[in-house]
Amino acid sequence: MKRWVRGCYQSEGYSFAKSAAEVRKKHGLDRIARLASNENPDPPSEAALKSGTDALIHANRYPDERQAFLHEALVAAHGDYPFVTGVGMDGVIETTIRTLVEPGELVAISTPTFSFYRLSAIAQGAGVVEVPRGPGFAVEPVSFIEACEEAKLAFLCTPNNPTGNATSPAVIREILGQIECVLFLDNAYVEFSAFDYLPLLKEYDNLIIGRTFSKAYSLAGLRVGYAVVPEWFRPYYLRAATPHTLNAVSAAAAVGALSDLPHLERARTRVQRLRKELTCRLGYPVMPSDANFVMVDVAPLASDEAVDRLSRMGVLVRSCRSFRGLEDHYVRVSIGADWENEMCIDAFGRLNS
Ligand SMILES: *Cc1c(COP(=O)(O)O)cnc(C)c1O
């Protein structure tokens, strides 16, 4: 039956983290440190739980297609910008490509990076230009700008997944000043960095900034993403999106989450503290990170071998083998709860014994 399936879906797909329940059962462990998906280990904020539950009562009705409450809450949190929403930022990425890119046109990305830009572009018939990052995984503006000359849309992830480093607003400005295509800046982890990219939206009308409730806001399971966009882009995005994209419960929970600043602040301070501790005590080279994860060099072990050994000790981390443009000796480790960080440091200490 495979012959009926489109070519782009016959080979590879998105790589998911291993299931914690399966690993626990397979190795007879009591506790699993879930450090493979960059989630917030805290449960959702009480305010998110309350507004989500309240919305569930009205689930017989279609959601407000304008997502007016979420839009208002985003304006209150970030300022008076146009926003669009999607089923996770993944949904926003897919719809943005559908809005802007014709089959056969090119999408530029800066590798190694988040895999879904490429998968989604290819699935929609676009070509992909991969621009390798330079030393320290820094974006090299000259080669990136050059790739943008042929592209319709470019993706840049800052802080970058899986390397963790951020690209400064100054470099983004340098790039924006010299390109004609649209730049999608992926800010999935921006809450953990010191940079603020939103002011750039006032200067450039070819910039889209993607954000998510999945990481800092503890709502990964509800799939809420959004983007801050130029005014001209919004009506076209809405035409390209599926009707009633975001469900009412998720949208309401997101409004609650935005109102709980202490919940966000706890995540931020914990990440800063534990990231420092992990970096000092892991015993392996850790790349400098502005995100809630770090990339670790486990050479001479291969990525998958390290992930396998760690999972037998109850620590789930992400192998970086599937990230294109990266040598095969890195793993990505999320900053979890205090006890998970301790378990992780302990497991890395026994990685070669
Ligand atoms: C997690 C992640 C996303 C998507 O998150 P959603 O759960 O779909 O909102 C987007 N970009 C990067 C870089 C990510 O790591």
mmCIF file of C-alpha atoms and ligand atoms in Angstrom:
data_model
loop_
_atom_site.group_PDB
_atom_site.id
_atom_site.type_symbol
_atom_site.label_atom_id
_atom_site.label_comp_id
_atom_site.label_asym_id
_atom_site.label_seq_id
_atom_site.Cartn_x
_atom_site.Cartn_y
_atom_site.Cartn_z
ATOM 1 C CA MET A 1 0.000 0.000 0.000
ATOM 2 C CA LYS A 2 3.041 2.218 0.479
ATOM 3 C CA ARG A 3 3.019 3.059 -3.234
ATOM 4 C CA TRP A 4 -0.135 5.120 -2.650
ATOM 5 C CA VAL A 5 1.637 7.318 -0.113
ATOM 6 C CA ARG A 6 3.384 10.529 -1.171
ATOM 7 C CA GLY A 7 7.166 10.194 -1.489
ATOM 8 C CA CYS A 8 7.895 12.778 1.217
ATOM 9 C CA TYR A 9 6.172 10.550 3.800
ATOM 10 C CA GLN A 10 7.805 7.286 2.747
ATOM 11 C CA SER A 11 11.252 7.850 4.283
ATOM 12 C CA GLU A 12 11.508 9.975 7.402
ATOM 13 C CA GLY A 13 9.249 11.682 9.903
ATOM 14 C CA TYR A 14 9.515 13.743 13.047
ATOM 15 C CA SER A 15 11.514 11.977 15.810
ATOM 16 C CA PHE A 16 9.623 11.743 19.084
ATOM 17 C CA ALA A 17 11.020 11.160 22.575
ATOM 18 C CA LYS A 18 10.788 7.610 23.979
ATOM 19 C CA SER A 19 7.807 6.979 26.207
ATOM 20 C CA ALA A 20 8.711 7.273 29.893
ATOM 21 C CA ALA A 21 6.213 4.544 30.832
ATOM 22 C CA GLU A 22 7.816 2.088 28.394
ATOM 23 C CA VAL A 23 11.353 2.788 29.565
ATOM 24 C CA ARG A 24 10.299 2.425 33.188
ATOM 25 C CA LYS A 25 8.701 -0.941 32.496
ATOM 26 C CA LYS A 26 11.468 -2.251 30.249
ATOM 27 C CA HIS A 27 14.283 -1.560 32.721
ATOM 28 C CA GLY A 28 12.276 -2.043 35.946
ATOM 29 C CA LEU A 29 12.953 1.511 37.187
ATOM 30 C CA ASP A 30 10.917 3.464 39.770
ATOM 31 C CA ARG A 31 11.635 6.948 38.544
ATOM 32 C CA ILE A 32 12.293 8.416 35.136
ATOM 33 C CA ALA A 33 13.868 11.821 34.558
ATOM 34 C CA ARG A 34 12.088 13.128 31.457
ATOM 35 C CA LEU A 35 14.675 15.358 29.875
ATOM 36 C CA ALA A 36 14.098 14.694 26.172
ATOM 37 C CA SER A 37 11.402 17.193 25.145
ATOM 38 C CA ASN A 38 12.237 20.533 26.795
ATOM 39 C CA GLU A 39 8.975 20.644 28.736
ATOM 40 C CA ASN A 40 8.430 22.588 31.930
ATOM 41 C CA PRO A 41 8.418 19.976 34.763
ATOM 42 C CA ASP A 42 5.885 22.081 36.735
ATOM 43 C CA PRO A 43 2.189 21.357 36.181
ATOM 44 C CA PRO A 44 0.219 24.108 34.392
ATOM 45 C CA SER A 45 -0.596 27.228 36.381
ATOM 46 C CA GLU A 46 -3.752 27.121 38.544
ATOM 47 C CA ALA A 47 -5.156 29.980 36.461
ATOM 48 C CA ALA A 48 -4.674 27.936 33.258
ATOM 49 C CA LEU A 49 -6.384 24.905 34.799
ATOM 50 C CA LYS A 50 -9.317 27.007 35.924
ATOM 51 C CA SER A 51 -9.937 28.823 32.648
ATOM 52 C CA GLY A 52 -9.440 25.604 30.659
ATOM 53 C CA THR A 53 -11.958 23.745 32.800
ATOM 54 C CA ASP A 54 -14.479 26.594 32.538
ATOM 55 C CA ALA A 55 -14.187 26.510 28.751
ATOM 56 C CA LEU A 56 -14.736 22.746 28.667
ATOM 57 C CA ILE A 57 -18.304 23.295 29.887
ATOM 58 C CA HIS A 58 -19.118 25.098 26.625
ATOM 59 C CA ALA A 59 -17.473 22.507 24.398
ATOM 60 C CA ASN A 60 -20.704 21.858 22.487
ATOM 61 C CA ARG A 61 -20.124 25.223 20.735
ATOM 62 C CA TYR A 62 -17.557 26.027 18.085
ATOM 63 C CA PRO A 63 -14.794 28.283 19.377
ATOM 64 C CA ASP A 64 -14.732 32.007 18.654
ATOM 65 C CA GLU A 65 -12.923 32.033 15.321
ATOM 66 C CA ARG A 66 -11.237 35.341 16.152
ATOM 67 C CA GLN A 67 -9.894 33.927 19.447
ATOM 68 C CA ALA A 68 -10.729 37.361 20.854
ATOM 69 C CA PHE A 69 -9.860 36.578 24.495
ATOM 70 C CA LEU A 70 -6.513 35.069 23.631
ATOM 71 C CA HIS A 71 -5.756 37.947 21.297
ATOM 72 C CA GLU A 72 -6.554 40.473 24.047
ATOM 73 C CA ALA A 73 -4.434 38.586 26.553
ATOM 74 C CA LEU A 74 -1.509 38.473 24.129
ATOM 75 C CA VAL A 75 -1.821 42.210 23.503
ATOM 76 C CA ALA A 76 -1.856 42.799 27.277
ATOM 77 C CA ALA A 77 1.232 40.611 27.712
ATOM 78 C CA HIS A 78 3.331 41.675 24.711
ATOM 79 C CA GLY A 79 1.967 44.942 23.349
ATOM 80 C CA ASP A 80 -0.338 45.967 20.532
ATOM 81 C CA TYR A 81 0.793 43.659 17.721
ATOM 82 C CA PRO A 82 -1.246 41.504 15.337
ATOM 83 C CA PHE A 83 -1.185 37.838 16.409
ATOM 84 C CA VAL A 84 -2.085 34.572 14.707
ATOM 85 C CA THR A 85 -2.542 31.247 16.490
ATOM 86 C CA GLY A 86 -2.100 27.594 15.604
ATOM 87 C CA VAL A 87 -2.048 24.036 16.898
ATOM 88 C CA GLY A 88 1.329 24.423 18.541
ATOM 89 C CA MET A 89 3.974 26.540 16.888
ATOM 90 C CA ASP A 90 4.320 23.529 14.608
ATOM 91 C CA GLY A 91 0.855 24.360 13.321
ATOM 92 C CA VAL A 92 1.851 27.999 12.847
ATOM 93 C CA ILE A 93 4.966 26.955 10.915
ATOM 94 C CA GLU A 94 2.968 24.694 8.627
ATOM 95 C CA THR A 95 0.311 27.325 7.939
ATOM 96 C CA THR A 96 2.934 30.030 7.351
ATOM 97 C CA ILE A 97 4.580 27.886 4.684
ATOM 98 C CA ARG A 98 1.178 27.213 3.133
ATOM 99 C CA THR A 99 0.427 30.950 3.109
ATOM 100 C CA LEU A 100 3.667 32.059 1.465
ATOM 101 C CA VAL A 101 5.438 29.309 -0.441
ATOM 102 C CA GLU A 102 4.365 27.878 -3.813
ATOM 103 C CA PRO A 103 5.461 24.328 -4.708
ATOM 104 C CA GLY A 104 8.962 24.495 -6.184
ATOM 105 C CA GLU A 105 9.938 27.676 -4.318
ATOM 106 C CA LEU A 106 12.726 27.614 -1.752
ATOM 107 C CA VAL A 107 12.865 27.817 2.028
ATOM 108 C CA ALA A 108 16.201 28.702 3.696
ATOM 109 C CA ILE A 109 17.185 27.262 7.079
ATOM 110 C CA SER A 110 20.264 27.519 9.263
ATOM 111 C CA THR A 111 21.524 24.065 10.306
ATOM 112 C CA PRO A 112 21.737 22.213 12.627
ATOM 113 C CA THR A 113 18.267 23.271 13.720
ATOM 114 C CA PHE A 114 14.701 22.207 14.512
ATOM 115 C CA SER A 115 13.726 19.551 11.969
ATOM 116 C CA PHE A 116 10.108 20.517 11.340
ATOM 117 C CA TYR A 117 10.886 23.517 9.087
ATOM 118 C CA ARG A 118 12.433 21.172 6.569
ATOM 119 C CA LEU A 119 9.884 18.368 6.919
ATOM 120 C CA SER A 120 6.972 20.751 6.543
ATOM 121 C CA ALA A 121 8.519 22.628 3.608
ATOM 122 C CA ILE A 122 9.230 19.400 1.709
ATOM 123 C CA ALA A 123 5.769 18.024 2.449
ATOM 124 C CA GLN A 124 4.318 21.164 0.883
ATOM 125 C CA GLY A 125 6.396 20.796 -2.276
ATOM 126 C CA ALA A 126 9.037 23.408 -1.484
ATOM 127 C CA GLY A 127 12.801 22.993 -1.828
ATOM 128 C CA VAL A 128 15.092 23.574 1.145
ATOM 129 C CA VAL A 129 18.427 25.422 1.210
ATOM 130 C CA GLU A 130 20.475 24.457 4.260
ATOM 131 C CA VAL A 131 23.018 27.044 5.443
ATOM 132 C CA PRO A 132 25.557 25.577 7.872
ATOM 133 C CA ARG A 133 26.245 27.515 11.065
ATOM 134 C CA GLY A 134 29.847 28.542 11.818
ATOM 135 C CA PRO A 135 32.128 28.002 14.833
ATOM 136 C CA GLY A 136 30.227 27.679 18.111
ATOM 137 C CA PHE A 137 27.088 27.099 16.002
ATOM 138 C CA ALA A 138 26.782 30.849 15.414
ATOM 139 C CA VAL A 139 24.732 32.008 12.428
ATOM 140 C CA GLU A 140 26.983 33.411 9.706
ATOM 141 C CA PRO A 141 24.994 36.363 8.358
ATOM 142 C CA VAL A 142 26.781 36.605 4.989
ATOM 143 C CA SER A 143 26.026 33.048 3.879
ATOM 144 C CA PHE A 144 22.529 33.167 5.364
ATOM 145 C CA ILE A 145 21.710 36.402 3.514
ATOM 146 C CA GLU A 146 23.061 34.868 0.317
ATOM 147 C CA ALA A 147 20.746 31.840 0.683
ATOM 148 C CA CYS A 148 17.823 34.179 1.308
ATOM 149 C CA GLU A 149 18.316 35.707 -2.140
ATOM 150 C CA GLU A 150 16.836 32.620 -3.766
ATOM 151 C CA ALA A 151 14.333 31.841 -1.020
ATOM 152 C CA LYS A 152 10.739 32.895 -0.453
ATOM 153 C CA LEU A 153 10.831 32.243 3.283
ATOM 154 C CA ALA A 154 13.654 31.708 5.773
ATOM 155 C CA PHE A 155 13.597 30.161 9.258
ATOM 156 C CA LEU A 156 15.954 31.126 12.025
ATOM 157 C CA CYS A 157 15.661 29.621 15.486
ATOM 158 C CA THR A 158 16.864 31.700 18.451
ATOM 159 C CA PRO A 159 17.694 30.366 20.998
ATOM 160 C CA ASN A 160 18.427 27.516 18.601
ATOM 161 C CA ASN A 161 17.213 23.950 19.049
ATOM 162 C CA PRO A 162 19.288 21.758 19.577
ATOM 163 C CA THR A 163 22.454 23.856 20.089
ATOM 164 C CA GLY A 164 20.982 26.248 22.701
ATOM 165 C CA ASN A 165 22.787 29.403 21.585
ATOM 166 C CA ALA A 166 20.930 32.596 20.687
ATOM 167 C CA THR A 167 21.506 34.990 17.806
ATOM 168 C CA SER A 168 21.446 38.599 19.009
ATOM 169 C CA PRO A 169 18.804 41.076 17.793
ATOM 170 C CA ALA A 170 21.721 43.063 16.293
ATOM 171 C CA VAL A 171 22.598 40.160 13.968
ATOM 172 C CA ILE A 172 18.911 39.604 13.142
ATOM 173 C CA ARG A 173 18.661 43.289 12.258
ATOM 174 C CA GLU A 174 21.742 42.980 10.038
ATOM 175 C CA ILE A 175 20.067 40.069 8.218
ATOM 176 C CA LEU A 176 16.667 41.775 7.933
ATOM 177 C CA GLY A 177 18.293 44.875 6.490
ATOM 178 C CA GLN A 178 19.604 42.885 3.535
ATOM 179 C CA ILE A 179 16.974 40.310 2.595
ATOM 180 C CA GLU A 180 13.864 40.441 0.425
ATOM 181 C CA CYS A 181 12.181 37.254 1.626
ATOM 182 C CA VAL A 182 10.124 36.765 4.791
ATOM 183 C CA LEU A 183 12.028 35.748 7.929
ATOM 184 C CA PHE A 184 10.312 33.461 10.447
ATOM 185 C CA LEU A 185 12.111 33.868 13.754
ATOM 186 C CA ASP A 186 11.390 30.868 15.998
ATOM 187 C CA ASN A 187 11.319 32.079 19.609
ATOM 188 C CA ALA A 188 10.117 28.831 21.251
ATOM 189 C CA TYR A 189 12.676 29.333 24.052
ATOM 190 C CA VAL A 190 12.891 33.123 24.186
ATOM 191 C CA GLU A 191 11.411 33.241 27.712
ATOM 192 C CA PHE A 192 14.662 31.694 28.970
ATOM 193 C CA SER A 193 16.973 34.141 27.210
ATOM 194 C CA ALA A 194 17.791 37.780 27.914
ATOM 195 C CA PHE A 195 16.978 38.913 24.366
ATOM 196 C CA ASP A 196 13.783 40.602 23.238
ATOM 197 C CA TYR A 197 13.079 40.473 19.506
ATOM 198 C CA LEU A 198 9.572 41.981 19.441
ATOM 199 C CA PRO A 199 10.736 45.587 18.859
ATOM 200 C CA LEU A 200 12.113 44.443 15.465
ATOM 201 C CA LEU A 201 8.511 44.009 14.312
ATOM 202 C CA LYS A 202 8.089 47.789 14.382
ATOM 203 C CA GLU A 203 10.964 48.173 11.918
ATOM 204 C CA TYR A 204 10.435 45.374 9.384
ATOM 205 C CA ASP A 205 7.336 44.195 7.552
ATOM 206 C CA ASN A 206 8.920 40.885 6.490
ATOM 207 C CA LEU A 207 9.349 39.487 9.999
ATOM 208 C CA ILE A 208 7.213 36.843 11.737
ATOM 209 C CA ILE A 209 8.032 35.813 15.315
ATOM 210 C CA GLY A 210 6.796 32.375 16.381
ATOM 211 C CA ARG A 211 6.143 31.542 20.029
ATOM 212 C CA THR A 212 4.609 28.699 22.001
ATOM 213 C CA PHE A 213 2.882 27.765 25.253
ATOM 214 C CA SER A 214 4.562 24.339 25.164
ATOM 215 C CA LYS A 215 7.842 25.162 26.836
ATOM 216 C CA ALA A 216 7.952 27.922 29.490
ATOM 217 C CA TYR A 217 4.161 27.904 30.065
ATOM 218 C CA SER A 218 3.714 24.197 30.925
ATOM 219 C CA LEU A 219 1.011 23.570 28.290
ATOM 220 C CA ALA A 220 2.733 21.231 25.796
ATOM 221 C CA GLY A 221 -0.193 18.803 25.931
ATOM 222 C CA LEU A 222 -2.698 21.466 24.859
ATOM 223 C CA ARG A 223 -0.880 22.475 21.650
ATOM 224 C CA VAL A 224 -1.054 26.248 21.601
ATOM 225 C CA GLY A 225 1.309 28.233 19.430
ATOM 226 C CA TYR A 226 1.147 31.737 18.066
ATOM 227 C CA ALA A 227 3.074 34.247 16.051
ATOM 228 C CA VAL A 228 3.458 37.977 16.184
ATOM 229 C CA VAL A 229 3.103 39.106 12.572
ATOM 230 C CA PRO A 230 2.963 42.123 10.287
ATOM 231 C CA GLU A 231 -0.536 43.529 9.787
ATOM 232 C CA TRP A 232 -0.640 42.588 6.054
ATOM 233 C CA PHE A 233 0.083 38.934 6.788
ATOM 234 C CA ARG A 234 -2.791 38.137 9.157
ATOM 235 C CA PRO A 235 -5.758 37.975 6.723
ATOM 236 C CA TYR A 236 -3.829 35.717 4.338
ATOM 237 C CA TYR A 237 -2.740 33.419 7.172
ATOM 238 C CA LEU A 238 -6.380 33.123 8.251
ATOM 239 C CA ARG A 239 -7.357 32.055 4.728
ATOM 240 C CA ALA A 240 -4.627 29.403 4.648
ATOM 241 C CA ALA A 241 -5.367 28.006 8.118
ATOM 242 C CA THR A 242 -7.973 25.314 8.710
ATOM 243 C CA PRO A 243 -11.195 26.847 10.106
ATOM 244 C CA HIS A 244 -11.398 26.830 13.941
ATOM 245 C CA THR A 245 -7.781 25.736 14.202
ATOM 246 C CA LEU A 246 -7.256 26.200 17.896
ATOM 247 C CA ASN A 247 -9.671 24.493 20.274
ATOM 248 C CA ALA A 248 -11.552 26.515 22.876
ATOM 249 C CA VAL A 249 -10.123 24.700 25.911
ATOM 250 C CA SER A 250 -6.531 25.215 24.825
ATOM 251 C CA ALA A 251 -7.129 28.866 23.983
ATOM 252 C CA ALA A 252 -8.763 29.521 27.362
ATOM 253 C CA ALA A 253 -5.984 27.724 29.253
ATOM 254 C CA ALA A 254 -3.427 29.835 27.403
ATOM 255 C CA VAL A 255 -5.201 33.013 28.546
ATOM 256 C CA GLY A 256 -4.985 31.762 32.142
ATOM 257 C CA ALA A 257 -1.314 30.858 31.740
ATOM 258 C CA LEU A 258 -0.469 34.356 30.472
ATOM 259 C CA SER A 259 -1.974 35.878 33.603
ATOM 260 C CA ASP A 260 0.259 33.889 35.966
ATOM 261 C CA LEU A 261 3.592 35.703 35.887
ATOM 262 C CA PRO A 262 4.959 34.032 39.063
ATOM 263 C CA HIS A 263 4.579 30.601 37.392
ATOM 264 C CA LEU A 264 6.689 31.792 34.466
ATOM 265 C CA GLU A 265 9.220 33.454 36.752
ATOM 266 C CA ARG A 266 9.682 30.238 38.762
ATOM 267 C CA ALA A 267 10.505 28.364 35.567
ATOM 268 C CA ARG A 268 12.974 31.024 34.496
ATOM 269 C CA THR A 269 14.883 31.183 37.750
ATOM 270 C CA ARG A 270 14.974 27.403 38.083
ATOM 271 C CA VAL A 271 16.321 27.012 34.553
ATOM 272 C CA GLN A 272 19.059 29.568 35.172
ATOM 273 C CA ARG A 273 20.128 27.920 38.422
ATOM 274 C CA LEU A 274 20.015 24.301 37.206
ATOM 275 C CA ARG A 275 21.562 25.055 33.804
ATOM 276 C CA LYS A 276 24.590 26.510 35.579
ATOM 277 C CA GLU A 277 24.780 23.542 37.922
ATOM 278 C CA LEU A 278 24.484 20.999 35.119
ATOM 279 C CA THR A 279 27.138 22.795 33.086
ATOM 280 C CA CYS A 280 29.611 22.762 35.987
ATOM 281 C CA ARG A 281 28.987 19.250 37.237
ATOM 282 C CA LEU A 282 28.196 17.099 34.205
ATOM 283 C CA GLY A 283 31.776 16.136 33.398
ATOM 284 C CA TYR A 284 31.248 16.531 29.634
ATOM 285 C CA PRO A 285 31.529 19.624 27.413
ATOM 286 C CA VAL A 286 28.249 21.540 27.562
ATOM 287 C CA MET A 287 27.477 24.169 24.884
ATOM 288 C CA PRO A 288 26.565 27.611 26.262
ATOM 289 C CA SER A 289 22.771 27.852 26.252
ATOM 290 C CA ASP A 290 20.090 30.535 26.480
ATOM 291 C CA ALA A 291 17.322 27.921 26.548
ATOM 292 C CA ASN A 292 15.820 25.373 28.969
ATOM 293 C CA PHE A 293 18.111 22.663 27.585
ATOM 294 C CA VAL A 294 21.780 22.185 26.827
ATOM 295 C CA MET A 295 23.585 20.295 24.108
ATOM 296 C CA VAL A 296 26.271 17.994 25.471
ATOM 297 C CA ASP A 297 29.247 16.528 23.602
ATOM 298 C CA VAL A 298 29.434 12.841 24.594
ATOM 299 C CA ALA A 299 32.369 11.909 22.313
ATOM 300 C CA PRO A 300 33.810 9.342 21.896
ATOM 301 C CA LEU A 301 30.365 7.828 22.436
ATOM 302 C CA ALA A 302 27.886 8.075 19.577
ATOM 303 C CA SER A 303 24.644 9.947 20.303
ATOM 304 C CA ASP A 304 22.348 6.914 20.250
ATOM 305 C CA GLU A 305 24.702 4.835 22.407
ATOM 306 C CA ALA A 306 24.814 7.562 25.079
ATOM 307 C CA VAL A 307 21.024 7.932 24.982
ATOM 308 C CA ASP A 308 20.615 4.199 25.366
ATOM 309 C CA ARG A 309 22.970 3.943 28.352
ATOM 310 C CA LEU A 310 21.323 6.926 30.049
ATOM 311 C CA SER A 311 17.840 5.537 29.511
ATOM 312 C CA ARG A 312 18.861 2.291 31.221
ATOM 313 C CA MET A 313 19.710 4.499 34.222
ATOM 314 C CA GLY A 314 16.275 6.135 34.014
ATOM 315 C CA VAL A 315 17.356 9.371 32.337
ATOM 316 C CA LEU A 316 15.669 10.204 29.036
ATOM 317 C CA VAL A 317 17.538 12.672 26.848
ATOM 318 C CA ARG A 318 17.336 13.417 23.141
ATOM 319 C CA SER A 319 19.827 11.952 20.682
ATOM 320 C CA CYS A 320 20.971 14.618 18.232
ATOM 321 C CA ARG A 321 21.712 12.059 15.519
ATOM 322 C CA SER A 322 18.670 13.060 13.493
ATOM 323 C CA PHE A 323 19.630 16.750 13.391
ATOM 324 C CA ARG A 324 21.115 17.352 9.966
ATOM 325 C CA GLY A 325 24.468 19.086 9.845
ATOM 326 C CA LEU A 326 25.634 17.875 13.249
ATOM 327 C CA GLU A 327 28.336 15.294 13.966
ATOM 328 C CA ASP A 328 27.088 12.152 15.642
ATOM 329 C CA HIS A 329 28.282 12.678 19.240
ATOM 330 C CA TYR A 330 25.819 15.083 20.823
ATOM 331 C CA VAL A 331 22.790 14.695 23.058
ATOM 332 C CA ARG A 332 20.279 17.349 24.114
ATOM 333 C CA VAL A 333 19.376 17.488 27.798
ATOM 334 C CA SER A 334 16.383 19.452 29.086
ATOM 335 C CA ILE A 335 16.586 21.360 32.348
ATOM 336 C CA GLY A 336 13.934 19.611 34.438
ATOM 337 C CA ALA A 337 13.136 19.592 38.153
ATOM 338 C CA ASP A 338 15.854 19.629 40.830
ATOM 339 C CA TRP A 339 15.664 15.842 41.369
ATOM 340 C CA GLU A 340 15.849 15.213 37.615
ATOM 341 C CA ASN A 341 18.951 17.368 37.342
ATOM 342 C CA GLU A 342 20.605 15.389 40.160
ATOM 343 C CA MET A 343 19.653 12.071 38.559
ATOM 344 C CA CYS A 344 21.049 13.300 35.272
ATOM 345 C CA ILE A 345 24.393 14.442 36.720
ATOM 346 C CA ASP A 346 24.695 11.113 38.519
ATOM 347 C CA ALA A 347 23.914 9.123 35.357
ATOM 348 C CA PHE A 348 26.454 11.051 33.249
ATOM 349 C CA GLY A 349 29.027 10.274 35.970
ATOM 350 C CA ARG A 350 28.414 6.565 35.321
ATOM 351 C CA LEU A 351 28.126 6.819 31.543
ATOM 352 C CA ASN A 352 31.487 5.204 30.863
ATOM 353 C CA SER A 353 31.559 2.627 33.643
HETATM 354 C C1 LIG B 1 9.106 22.806 20.675
HETATM 355 C C2 LIG B 1 9.441 23.653 19.520
HETATM 356 C C3 LIG B 1 8.469 24.176 18.661
HETATM 357 C C4 LIG B 1 7.047 23.788 18.619
HETATM 358 O O1 LIG B 1 6.414 23.678 19.735
HETATM 359 P P1 LIG B 1 4.831 23.407 19.754
HETATM 360 O O2 LIG B 1 4.692 22.429 20.846
HETATM 361 O O3 LIG B 1 4.394 22.895 18.422
HETATM 362 O O4 LIG B 1 4.256 24.751 20.048
HETATM 363 C C5 LIG B 1 8.857 25.025 17.656
HETATM 364 N N1 LIG B 1 10.120 25.349 17.476
HETATM 365 C C6 LIG B 1 11.089 24.863 18.256
HETATM 366 C C7 LIG B 1 12.474 25.249 18.016
HETATM 367 C C8 LIG B 1 10.791 23.990 19.295
HETATM 368 O O5 LIG B 1 11.774 23.463 20.012
#
